[in-house]
Amino acid sequence: MAKRRSYVGRLLLVSSLACLVWSAFPRSVKADKPYFITYDDEMEEPGNLEVSFNPVLGLPHTAPNFLSGWTEFEYGATGWWTTEFYLDVQTTRGQGGLFTGYRWENRFHPLADEHWINPVLYVEFENINGADKALAEIVNHDSVDELAELNDEARAQKEREIETKLILSSNYRGWNFSENFIGEKNLANKPWEFGYAVGVSRPLALEASPQACGFCRENLRAGAEIYGGLGTWNEFGFRGTAHYLGPLLNWDLPGGIGLRISPTFGLNRNSARFLIRFGVSYEIPRFDRIVRRWFR
Amino acid sequence: MNSAMLRQWKIKGWACSAAFAGVALLLAASWAVAGGRSKEEGPAVRLSEAPASAQSLRNPFAGDEKAAAAGHKLFEQHCASCHGADGRGLSHAANLHAPAIQNAPPGVLFWALRNGRIRKGMPSWSQLPDQQLWQLVAYLKTLKKER
């Protein structure tokens, strides 16, 4: 009973702190895309910080169910440079949970103007272990068999990798079309690994309504994304690779909070059967000014 | 200590140092970039660079009060954090009451919103549908009356 009371107490304390932090920052409404894996050309606004939690519930057919995910801190360093830091965790049924590593990514918008196709360059350093199940990108011959490895064994494998992406994105009549080409290199002497992600999305209403509203169509965005591996430098192609497809829904609430969901289906026997991805994000506008005020 | 272990330690040390150096560099750079902006930079939008085709674009919502009200809502959501709730500009962001902006053709403002000026901190708003950009332009034009 005492244990339960202490748990409730801690939960109340954390909730109160979260409310306090939430009320202390200025708020805006986001206009984010619903993608989980695909990147588009949208950069974080300069000085803004977005914090998001992205749990993934995995129901693979040949491995134990798991709950993994990442916490993401995205900062708009300038209008053309966005940087993000990720912390990955996972818990697998019957095997407990663990911290699986961190990732640091940078995205650069090389062109000044809007074009039919807008390129963005992406560079990421990953320091994760083999137990990572965030499935934040699928490359090489990543398959469901790797999800069956025991956490205690998989965590011993270190994966220090540089990941690059060419992001191409187009906006046309409210639709967004984004294509990502992924190249990943393990810093140990391994060949380049490749993957792809493609997404399309559109808001449910193109015009904004004059009234402030939470559950109105302009705040909802729907779409779909498909992603998978493309083998390695020596063995390029679809053979033996995993692929996933999922519909997407994003809801931007007033107050800077965004909610996303995507039930994702594995498309072949190399893929996990079913994943549900969730996302909760909160944007703090002009975080740079807030920090400067703290140190004044 | 055998050579494999030594190599592993070297890689680990290298990776940690790279990560910390990267984070430090990033913080310093973002601080310098954010802190280095000055009011003297002037309006971040470059209206004079708008193509001729933008000059002739007409706002489908011109004179529509509901569209201007929707534009006001969008302004509060996306623009007020930099330009201020009254649109007079905070820090480096442009004063939207300025004659250069108020006298600009609607199509030029639409172009400026869509393209931004990312080198000077004004983001591109191309992720918003055209209709919402025009609603924003309709609102911006109402600021003229408040000058």
CSV table of C-alpha atoms in Angstrom, one decimal:
chain,number,residue,atom,x,y,z
A,1,MET,CA,0.0,0.0,0.0
A,2,ALA,CA,2.8,2.3,1.0
A,3,LYS,CA,4.6,1.5,-2.2
A,4,ARG,CA,1.5,2.3,-4.2
A,5,ARG,CA,1.1,5.6,-2.4
A,6,SER,CA,4.7,6.5,-3.1
A,7,TYR,CA,4.1,5.7,-6.8
A,8,VAL,CA,1.0,7.9,-6.9
A,9,GLY,CA,2.9,10.6,-5.1
A,10,ARG,CA,5.7,10.5,-7.7
A,11,LEU,CA,3.2,10.5,-10.5
A,12,LEU,CA,1.5,13.6,-9.1
A,13,LEU,CA,4.9,15.3,-8.6
A,14,VAL,CA,6.0,14.6,-12.2
A,15,SER,CA,2.6,15.7,-13.6
A,16,SER,CA,2.7,18.9,-11.5
A,17,LEU,CA,6.2,19.7,-12.7
A,18,ALA,CA,5.2,19.0,-16.3
A,19,CYS,CA,2.2,21.4,-16.0
A,20,LEU,CA,4.5,24.0,-14.4
A,21,VAL,CA,7.0,23.7,-17.2
A,22,TRP,CA,4.2,23.7,-19.8
A,23,SER,CA,2.7,26.9,-18.3
A,24,ALA,CA,6.0,28.7,-18.0
A,25,PHE,CA,6.8,28.7,-21.7
A,26,PRO,CA,5.1,30.7,-24.4
A,27,ARG,CA,3.0,28.6,-26.8
A,28,SER,CA,2.3,28.4,-30.5
A,29,VAL,CA,0.4,26.0,-32.8
A,30,LYS,CA,2.6,23.8,-34.8
A,31,ALA,CA,2.1,22.8,-38.4
A,32,ASP,CA,4.1,19.6,-38.5
A,33,LYS,CA,3.9,16.8,-40.9
A,34,PRO,CA,2.7,13.5,-39.6
A,35,TYR,CA,5.7,11.5,-40.7
A,36,PHE,CA,7.7,9.3,-38.2
A,37,ILE,CA,10.4,8.1,-40.5
A,38,THR,CA,10.3,10.3,-43.6
A,39,TYR,CA,11.8,13.8,-43.4
A,40,ASP,CA,10.5,16.7,-45.4
A,41,ASP,CA,12.1,20.1,-46.1
A,42,GLU,CA,10.6,21.8,-43.1
A,43,MET,CA,13.2,23.2,-40.8
A,44,GLU,CA,12.7,24.1,-37.1
A,45,GLU,CA,12.1,27.8,-36.8
A,46,PRO,CA,15.2,29.6,-35.6
A,47,GLY,CA,15.5,29.6,-31.8
A,48,ASN,CA,12.6,27.2,-31.3
A,49,LEU,CA,13.0,24.0,-29.4
A,50,GLU,CA,10.7,21.0,-29.9
A,51,VAL,CA,10.7,18.1,-27.5
A,52,SER,CA,8.9,15.0,-28.5
A,53,PHE,CA,8.4,11.4,-27.3
A,54,ASN,CA,7.9,8.7,-29.9
A,55,PRO,CA,7.0,5.3,-28.5
A,56,VAL,CA,6.8,2.3,-30.8
A,57,LEU,CA,4.8,-0.7,-29.8
A,58,GLY,CA,6.1,-3.7,-31.8
A,59,LEU,CA,4.2,-6.9,-32.4
A,60,PRO,CA,6.5,-9.0,-34.5
A,61,HIS,CA,5.3,-12.5,-35.3
A,62,THR,CA,8.6,-14.3,-34.6
A,63,ALA,CA,10.0,-12.3,-31.7
A,64,PRO,CA,8.7,-11.1,-28.3
A,65,ASN,CA,6.5,-7.9,-28.2
A,66,PHE,CA,8.4,-4.8,-27.3
A,67,LEU,CA,7.9,-1.1,-26.5
A,68,SER,CA,10.7,1.1,-27.7
A,69,GLY,CA,11.0,4.7,-28.7
A,70,TRP,CA,13.0,7.8,-28.6
A,71,THR,CA,13.0,11.2,-27.0
A,72,GLU,CA,13.9,14.0,-29.3
A,73,PHE,CA,15.2,17.5,-28.8
A,74,GLU,CA,15.0,19.5,-32.0
A,75,TYR,CA,16.4,23.0,-32.1
A,76,GLY,CA,16.4,25.5,-34.9
A,77,ALA,CA,20.0,26.8,-34.8
A,78,THR,CA,19.4,29.0,-37.8
A,79,GLY,CA,16.9,29.2,-40.6
A,80,TRP,CA,18.9,26.7,-42.7
A,81,TRP,CA,20.3,24.5,-39.9
A,82,THR,CA,18.3,22.3,-37.6
A,83,THR,CA,19.9,20.1,-35.1
A,84,GLU,CA,18.4,17.2,-33.0
A,85,PHE,CA,19.5,15.0,-30.2
A,86,TYR,CA,17.9,11.6,-29.5
A,87,LEU,CA,17.9,9.2,-26.6
A,88,ASP,CA,16.7,5.7,-27.4
A,89,VAL,CA,15.1,3.2,-24.9
A,90,GLN,CA,13.3,-0.1,-25.2
A,91,THR,CA,11.7,-2.7,-23.1
A,92,THR,CA,11.0,-6.2,-24.3
A,93,ARG,CA,8.5,-8.6,-22.9
A,94,GLY,CA,10.1,-10.8,-20.3
A,95,GLN,CA,13.6,-9.2,-20.8
A,96,GLY,CA,13.2,-5.8,-19.0
A,97,GLY,CA,14.1,-2.4,-20.3
A,98,LEU,CA,17.3,-0.6,-21.2
A,99,PHE,CA,18.8,2.6,-22.6
A,100,THR,CA,20.1,1.7,-26.0
A,101,GLY,CA,22.0,4.8,-27.0
A,102,TYR,CA,22.0,8.3,-28.5
A,103,ARG,CA,21.9,9.9,-31.9
A,104,TRP,CA,22.8,13.4,-33.0
A,105,GLU,CA,21.6,14.7,-36.3
A,106,ASN,CA,22.0,17.8,-38.3
A,107,ARG,CA,19.9,19.0,-41.3
A,108,PHE,CA,21.0,21.7,-43.7
A,109,HIS,CA,18.8,23.5,-46.2
A,110,PRO,CA,21.3,24.5,-48.9
A,111,LEU,CA,19.0,26.6,-51.2
A,112,ALA,CA,17.6,30.0,-50.2
A,113,ASP,CA,14.3,29.8,-52.1
A,114,GLU,CA,11.4,27.5,-52.4
A,115,HIS,CA,11.5,25.2,-55.5
A,116,TRP,CA,9.5,22.5,-57.0
A,117,ILE,CA,11.8,20.0,-55.3
A,118,ASN,CA,13.6,21.2,-52.2
A,119,PRO,CA,16.7,19.3,-51.1
A,120,VAL,CA,17.9,19.0,-47.6
A,121,LEU,CA,21.1,17.4,-46.5
A,122,TYR,CA,21.2,15.3,-43.4
A,123,VAL,CA,24.1,14.0,-41.3
A,124,GLU,CA,23.8,11.9,-38.2
A,125,PHE,CA,26.1,10.3,-35.7
A,126,GLU,CA,24.7,7.3,-33.9
A,127,ASN,CA,26.1,5.5,-30.9
A,128,ILE,CA,23.6,2.8,-30.1
A,129,ASN,CA,23.8,-0.9,-29.2
A,130,GLY,CA,22.4,-3.9,-30.9
A,131,ALA,CA,19.3,-4.0,-28.6
A,132,ASP,CA,18.0,-0.7,-30.1
A,133,LYS,CA,14.5,-1.3,-31.4
A,134,ALA,CA,13.4,2.2,-32.3
A,135,LEU,CA,13.4,1.3,-36.0
A,136,ALA,CA,14.0,4.9,-36.8
A,137,GLU,CA,15.2,3.9,-40.2
A,138,ILE,CA,15.4,0.6,-42.0
A,139,VAL,CA,18.6,0.0,-44.0
A,140,ASN,CA,20.6,-2.9,-45.3
A,141,HIS,CA,19.0,-6.3,-44.6
A,142,ASP,CA,17.6,-5.2,-41.3
A,143,SER,CA,15.0,-7.9,-40.5
A,144,VAL,CA,12.6,-9.2,-37.9
A,145,ASP,CA,15.1,-11.9,-36.9
A,146,GLU,CA,17.3,-9.2,-35.2
A,147,LEU,CA,14.4,-8.3,-33.0
A,148,ALA,CA,14.4,-11.8,-31.6
A,149,GLU,CA,17.9,-11.5,-30.1
A,150,LEU,CA,18.0,-11.4,-26.3
A,151,ASN,CA,18.6,-7.9,-24.8
A,152,ASP,CA,21.5,-9.1,-22.7
A,153,GLU,CA,23.3,-10.4,-25.8
A,154,ALA,CA,22.3,-7.7,-28.2
A,155,ARG,CA,23.3,-4.8,-25.9
A,156,ALA,CA,27.0,-6.0,-26.1
A,157,GLN,CA,27.1,-5.1,-29.9
A,158,LYS,CA,28.1,-1.5,-30.3
A,159,GLU,CA,27.0,0.4,-33.4
A,160,ARG,CA,28.7,3.6,-34.1
A,161,GLU,CA,27.5,4.9,-37.4
A,162,ILE,CA,27.4,7.9,-39.6
A,163,GLU,CA,24.1,8.2,-41.4
A,164,THR,CA,23.5,10.5,-44.3
A,165,LYS,CA,20.3,11.3,-46.1
A,166,LEU,CA,19.3,13.2,-49.2
A,167,ILE,CA,15.9,14.6,-48.4
A,168,LEU,CA,13.8,15.8,-51.3
A,169,SER,CA,10.5,17.4,-50.7
A,170,SER,CA,7.8,19.2,-52.7
A,171,ASN,CA,4.7,21.2,-51.6
A,172,TYR,CA,1.9,21.4,-54.1
A,173,ARG,CA,-1.7,22.5,-53.5
A,174,GLY,CA,-1.5,21.6,-49.8
A,175,TRP,CA,0.0,18.2,-50.5
A,176,ASN,CA,3.5,17.3,-49.4
A,177,PHE,CA,5.6,14.7,-51.2
A,178,SER,CA,8.9,13.7,-49.5
A,179,GLU,CA,11.5,11.2,-50.6
A,180,ASN,CA,14.6,10.2,-48.6
A,181,PHE,CA,17.6,8.3,-49.8
A,182,ILE,CA,19.6,6.9,-46.8
A,183,GLY,CA,23.2,5.9,-46.7
A,184,GLU,CA,24.7,4.5,-43.5
A,185,LYS,CA,28.3,3.6,-42.6
A,186,ASN,CA,29.4,1.7,-39.6
A,187,LEU,CA,32.6,3.3,-38.3
A,188,ALA,CA,34.0,-0.3,-38.0
A,189,ASN,CA,35.1,-1.6,-41.3
A,190,LYS,CA,31.7,-2.4,-42.8
A,191,PRO,CA,30.2,-1.5,-46.2
A,192,TRP,CA,27.8,1.3,-46.8
A,193,GLU,CA,24.2,0.3,-46.1
A,194,PHE,CA,21.2,1.9,-47.9
A,195,GLY,CA,17.5,2.5,-47.4
A,196,TYR,CA,14.7,4.7,-48.4
A,197,ALA,CA,11.5,6.4,-47.1
A,198,VAL,CA,8.7,8.0,-49.0
A,199,GLY,CA,5.8,10.0,-47.5
A,200,VAL,CA,2.8,11.9,-48.7
A,201,SER,CA,0.5,14.0,-46.6
A,202,ARG,CA,-2.1,16.8,-46.7
A,203,PRO,CA,-4.1,18.8,-44.1
A,204,LEU,CA,-7.8,17.9,-44.0
A,205,ALA,CA,-8.7,21.5,-44.7
A,206,LEU,CA,-6.7,24.0,-46.7
A,207,GLU,CA,-8.4,27.2,-45.3
A,208,ALA,CA,-8.1,28.2,-41.7
A,209,SER,CA,-11.3,29.0,-39.8
A,210,PRO,CA,-11.6,32.4,-38.2
A,211,GLN,CA,-12.5,31.0,-34.8
A,212,ALA,CA,-10.0,29.4,-32.4
A,213,CYS,CA,-10.6,25.7,-32.5
A,214,GLY,CA,-8.9,22.6,-31.3
A,215,PHE,CA,-10.7,19.8,-33.1
A,216,CYS,CA,-11.1,21.4,-36.5
A,217,ARG,CA,-10.0,19.9,-39.9
A,218,GLU,CA,-7.3,22.5,-40.5
A,219,ASN,CA,-5.4,21.1,-37.4
A,220,LEU,CA,-5.5,17.5,-38.7
A,221,ARG,CA,-3.2,16.2,-41.3
A,222,ALA,CA,-3.4,12.7,-42.8
A,223,GLY,CA,-1.0,10.8,-45.0
A,224,ALA,CA,1.0,7.6,-45.5
A,225,GLU,CA,4.6,6.6,-45.6
A,226,ILE,CA,6.5,3.6,-46.8
A,227,TYR,CA,10.1,2.8,-45.9
A,228,GLY,CA,12.6,-0.1,-46.1
A,229,GLY,CA,16.1,-1.3,-46.8
A,230,LEU,CA,18.0,-1.3,-50.0
A,231,GLY,CA,20.9,-3.7,-49.2
A,232,THR,CA,24.5,-2.7,-49.1
A,233,TRP,CA,27.2,-1.4,-51.4
A,234,ASN,CA,28.1,-5.0,-52.3
A,235,GLU,CA,24.6,-6.3,-52.5
A,236,PHE,CA,22.3,-3.4,-53.5
A,237,GLY,CA,18.6,-4.1,-54.1
A,238,PHE,CA,15.3,-5.2,-52.5
A,239,ARG,CA,16.4,-8.9,-52.0
A,240,GLY,CA,16.2,-10.0,-48.4
A,241,THR,CA,15.2,-6.5,-47.1
A,242,ALA,CA,12.3,-5.4,-44.9
A,243,HIS,CA,9.6,-2.9,-45.9
A,244,TYR,CA,6.9,-1.2,-44.0
A,245,LEU,CA,3.8,0.8,-44.9
A,246,GLY,CA,1.6,2.9,-42.6
A,247,PRO,CA,-1.2,5.5,-42.7
A,248,LEU,CA,-0.5,8.6,-40.6
A,249,LEU,CA,-2.5,11.1,-38.7
A,250,ASN,CA,-1.3,14.2,-37.0
A,251,TRP,CA,-3.4,16.5,-34.7
A,252,ASP,CA,-2.0,19.9,-33.8
A,253,LEU,CA,-3.6,21.1,-30.6
A,254,PRO,CA,-3.7,24.7,-29.5
A,255,GLY,CA,-0.9,25.3,-27.0
A,256,GLY,CA,2.0,23.9,-29.1
A,257,ILE,CA,1.2,20.2,-28.6
A,258,GLY,CA,1.2,17.8,-31.5
A,259,LEU,CA,-0.1,14.2,-31.4
A,260,ARG,CA,0.7,11.6,-34.1
A,261,ILE,CA,-0.2,8.0,-34.7
A,262,SER,CA,0.6,5.5,-37.3
A,263,PRO,CA,-0.4,1.8,-37.4
A,264,THR,CA,2.4,0.3,-39.5
A,265,PHE,CA,2.3,-3.0,-41.4
A,266,GLY,CA,5.3,-5.1,-42.3
A,267,LEU,CA,5.1,-5.8,-46.0
A,268,ASN,CA,7.1,-9.1,-46.2
A,269,ARG,CA,8.4,-11.9,-44.0
A,270,ASN,CA,11.6,-9.9,-43.2
A,271,SER,CA,9.5,-7.2,-41.5
A,272,ALA,CA,7.9,-7.2,-38.1
A,273,ARG,CA,4.2,-8.0,-38.6
A,274,PHE,CA,2.7,-4.9,-36.9
A,275,LEU,CA,4.0,-1.7,-35.3
A,276,ILE,CA,2.1,1.1,-33.7
A,277,ARG,CA,3.9,4.4,-33.6
A,278,PHE,CA,2.8,7.3,-31.4
A,279,GLY,CA,4.2,10.7,-31.1
A,280,VAL,CA,3.7,13.6,-28.6
A,281,SER,CA,5.5,16.8,-29.2
A,282,TYR,CA,5.7,20.2,-27.6
A,283,GLU,CA,7.2,23.2,-29.2
A,284,ILE,CA,8.7,26.1,-27.2
A,285,PRO,CA,8.9,29.1,-29.4
A,286,ARG,CA,12.0,31.4,-29.1
A,287,PHE,CA,13.7,29.1,-26.6
A,288,ASP,CA,16.9,31.0,-27.3
A,289,ARG,CA,15.4,34.2,-25.8
A,290,ILE,CA,14.2,32.3,-22.8
A,291,VAL,CA,17.7,30.8,-22.2
A,292,ARG,CA,19.3,34.3,-22.6
A,293,ARG,CA,16.8,35.7,-20.0
A,294,TRP,CA,17.9,33.0,-17.5
A,295,PHE,CA,21.5,34.1,-17.8
A,296,ARG,CA,20.9,37.9,-17.8
B,1,MET,CA,45.9,-5.2,-22.4
B,2,ASN,CA,45.7,-6.8,-25.8
B,3,SER,CA,45.5,-4.9,-29.1
B,4,ALA,CA,41.8,-5.6,-29.7
B,5,MET,CA,40.9,-4.1,-26.3
B,6,LEU,CA,43.1,-1.1,-26.9
B,7,ARG,CA,41.5,-0.5,-30.2
B,8,GLN,CA,38.1,-0.8,-28.7
B,9,TRP,CA,39.0,1.8,-26.0
B,10,LYS,CA,40.4,4.1,-28.7
B,11,ILE,CA,37.2,3.9,-30.7
B,12,LYS,CA,35.1,4.5,-27.6
B,13,GLY,CA,37.2,7.5,-26.5
B,14,TRP,CA,37.1,8.9,-30.0
B,15,ALA,CA,33.3,8.5,-30.3
B,16,CYS,CA,32.7,10.2,-26.9
B,17,SER,CA,35.1,13.0,-27.6
B,18,ALA,CA,33.5,13.6,-31.0
B,19,ALA,CA,30.0,13.6,-29.5
B,20,PHE,CA,30.9,16.1,-26.8
B,21,ALA,CA,32.9,18.3,-29.1
B,22,GLY,CA,30.0,18.3,-31.5
B,23,VAL,CA,27.5,19.3,-28.8
B,24,ALA,CA,29.8,22.0,-27.5
B,25,LEU,CA,30.4,23.4,-31.0
B,26,LEU,CA,26.7,23.2,-31.7
B,27,LEU,CA,25.7,25.1,-28.6
B,28,ALA,CA,28.4,27.7,-29.2
B,29,ALA,CA,27.4,28.2,-32.8
B,30,SER,CA,23.7,28.4,-32.1
B,31,TRP,CA,24.4,30.9,-29.3
B,32,ALA,CA,26.5,33.0,-31.6
B,33,VAL,CA,24.0,32.9,-34.4
B,34,ALA,CA,21.0,33.6,-32.2
B,35,GLY,CA,22.8,36.3,-30.2
B,36,GLY,CA,24.5,37.9,-33.2
B,37,ARG,CA,21.4,39.1,-34.9
B,38,SER,CA,20.8,42.8,-34.6
B,39,LYS,CA,17.9,45.2,-35.2
B,40,GLU,CA,20.1,46.9,-37.8
B,41,GLU,CA,19.6,44.0,-40.2
B,42,GLY,CA,16.3,45.5,-41.1
B,43,PRO,CA,13.3,43.6,-42.6
B,44,ALA,CA,14.2,39.9,-43.1
B,45,VAL,CA,11.9,39.7,-46.1
B,46,ARG,CA,13.4,40.8,-49.4
B,47,LEU,CA,10.4,42.3,-51.2
B,48,SER,CA,12.5,43.9,-53.9
B,49,GLU,CA,13.7,40.5,-55.0
B,50,ALA,CA,10.3,39.2,-55.8
B,51,PRO,CA,9.9,38.0,-59.4
B,52,ALA,CA,7.6,40.0,-61.7
B,53,SER,CA,5.1,37.1,-61.8
B,54,ALA,CA,4.5,37.6,-58.0
B,55,GLN,CA,3.6,41.3,-58.6
B,56,SER,CA,0.5,40.4,-60.5
B,57,LEU,CA,-0.9,37.7,-58.2
B,58,ARG,CA,-4.2,38.6,-56.7
B,59,ASN,CA,-5.4,37.7,-53.2
B,60,PRO,CA,-8.5,35.5,-53.6
B,61,PHE,CA,-9.5,36.7,-50.1
B,62,ALA,CA,-9.0,40.4,-50.7
B,63,GLY,CA,-11.6,42.4,-48.6
B,64,ASP,CA,-12.9,39.2,-47.0
B,65,GLU,CA,-13.2,40.0,-43.2
B,66,LYS,CA,-13.5,36.4,-42.3
B,67,ALA,CA,-10.3,35.5,-44.1
B,68,ALA,CA,-8.5,38.4,-42.4
B,69,ALA,CA,-9.8,37.1,-39.0
B,70,ALA,CA,-8.5,33.6,-39.9
B,71,GLY,CA,-5.2,35.3,-41.0
B,72,HIS,CA,-5.1,37.0,-37.6
B,73,LYS,CA,-5.4,33.6,-35.9
B,74,LEU,CA,-2.7,32.2,-38.1
B,75,PHE,CA,-0.5,35.2,-37.4
B,76,GLU,CA,-0.8,34.6,-33.6
B,77,GLN,CA,0.0,30.9,-34.1
B,78,HIS,CA,3.0,31.2,-36.4
B,79,CYS,CA,4.3,34.8,-36.6
B,80,ALA,CA,3.7,36.6,-33.3
B,81,SER,CA,6.6,34.9,-31.4
B,82,CYS,CA,9.1,36.9,-33.7
B,83,HIS,CA,7.0,39.8,-35.0
B,84,GLY,CA,5.2,40.5,-31.8
B,85,ALA,CA,1.5,40.3,-31.1
B,86,ASP,CA,1.0,43.7,-32.7
B,87,GLY,CA,3.2,42.9,-35.7
B,88,ARG,CA,5.7,45.7,-34.8
B,89,GLY,CA,8.6,43.3,-34.7
B,90,LEU,CA,10.7,42.0,-31.9
B,91,SER,CA,14.5,42.0,-31.9
B,92,HIS,CA,15.6,41.2,-35.5
B,93,ALA,CA,12.1,40.5,-37.0
B,94,ALA,CA,10.6,43.1,-39.3
B,95,ASN,CA,8.0,45.7,-38.3
B,96,LEU,CA,5.0,44.6,-40.4
B,97,HIS,CA,3.5,48.1,-40.2
B,98,ALA,CA,6.4,49.5,-42.1
B,99,PRO,CA,5.5,51.3,-45.4
B,100,ALA,CA,7.7,48.9,-47.4
B,101,ILE,CA,5.5,46.0,-46.4
B,102,GLN,CA,2.2,47.7,-46.3
B,103,ASN,CA,2.6,49.2,-49.8
B,104,ALA,CA,3.8,45.9,-51.3
B,105,PRO,CA,1.5,44.2,-53.7
B,106,PRO,CA,-0.3,41.2,-52.1
B,107,GLY,CA,1.4,38.8,-54.4
B,108,VAL,CA,4.8,40.0,-53.3
B,109,LEU,CA,3.9,39.4,-49.6
B,110,PHE,CA,2.6,35.9,-50.6
B,111,TRP,CA,5.9,35.2,-52.3
B,112,ALA,CA,7.9,36.4,-49.3
B,113,LEU,CA,5.9,34.2,-46.9
B,114,ARG,CA,6.3,31.2,-49.2
B,115,ASN,CA,10.0,31.6,-49.7
B,116,GLY,CA,11.1,33.3,-46.4
B,117,ARG,CA,14.7,34.4,-46.1
B,118,ILE,CA,16.3,31.5,-44.3
B,119,ARG,CA,19.8,33.0,-44.4
B,120,LYS,CA,18.4,35.9,-42.3
B,121,GLY,CA,16.2,33.9,-40.0
B,122,MET,CA,12.8,34.3,-41.7
B,123,PRO,CA,11.6,30.7,-42.3
B,124,SER,CA,9.8,29.6,-45.4
B,125,TRP,CA,6.1,29.0,-44.7
B,126,SER,CA,5.6,26.8,-47.8
B,127,GLN,CA,4.4,24.0,-45.5
B,128,LEU,CA,1.2,26.1,-45.0
B,129,PRO,CA,-1.4,25.7,-47.8
B,130,ASP,CA,-1.6,28.6,-50.3
B,131,GLN,CA,-5.1,29.4,-48.9
B,132,GLN,CA,-3.7,30.0,-45.5
B,133,LEU,CA,-0.8,32.1,-46.8
B,134,TRP,CA,-3.4,34.3,-48.6
B,135,GLN,CA,-5.4,34.6,-45.4
B,136,LEU,CA,-2.2,35.8,-43.7
B,137,VAL,CA,-1.7,38.4,-46.4
B,138,ALA,CA,-5.3,39.5,-46.0
B,139,TYR,CA,-4.6,40.1,-42.3
B,140,LEU,CA,-1.3,41.8,-42.9
B,141,LYS,CA,-3.0,44.3,-45.1
B,142,THR,CA,-5.4,45.2,-42.2
B,143,LEU,CA,-2.4,46.4,-40.2
B,144,LYS,CA,-2.2,49.4,-42.5
B,145,LYS,CA,-5.3,50.9,-40.8
B,146,GLU,CA,-3.6,50.7,-37.4
B,147,ARG,CA,-0.5,52.6,-38.4
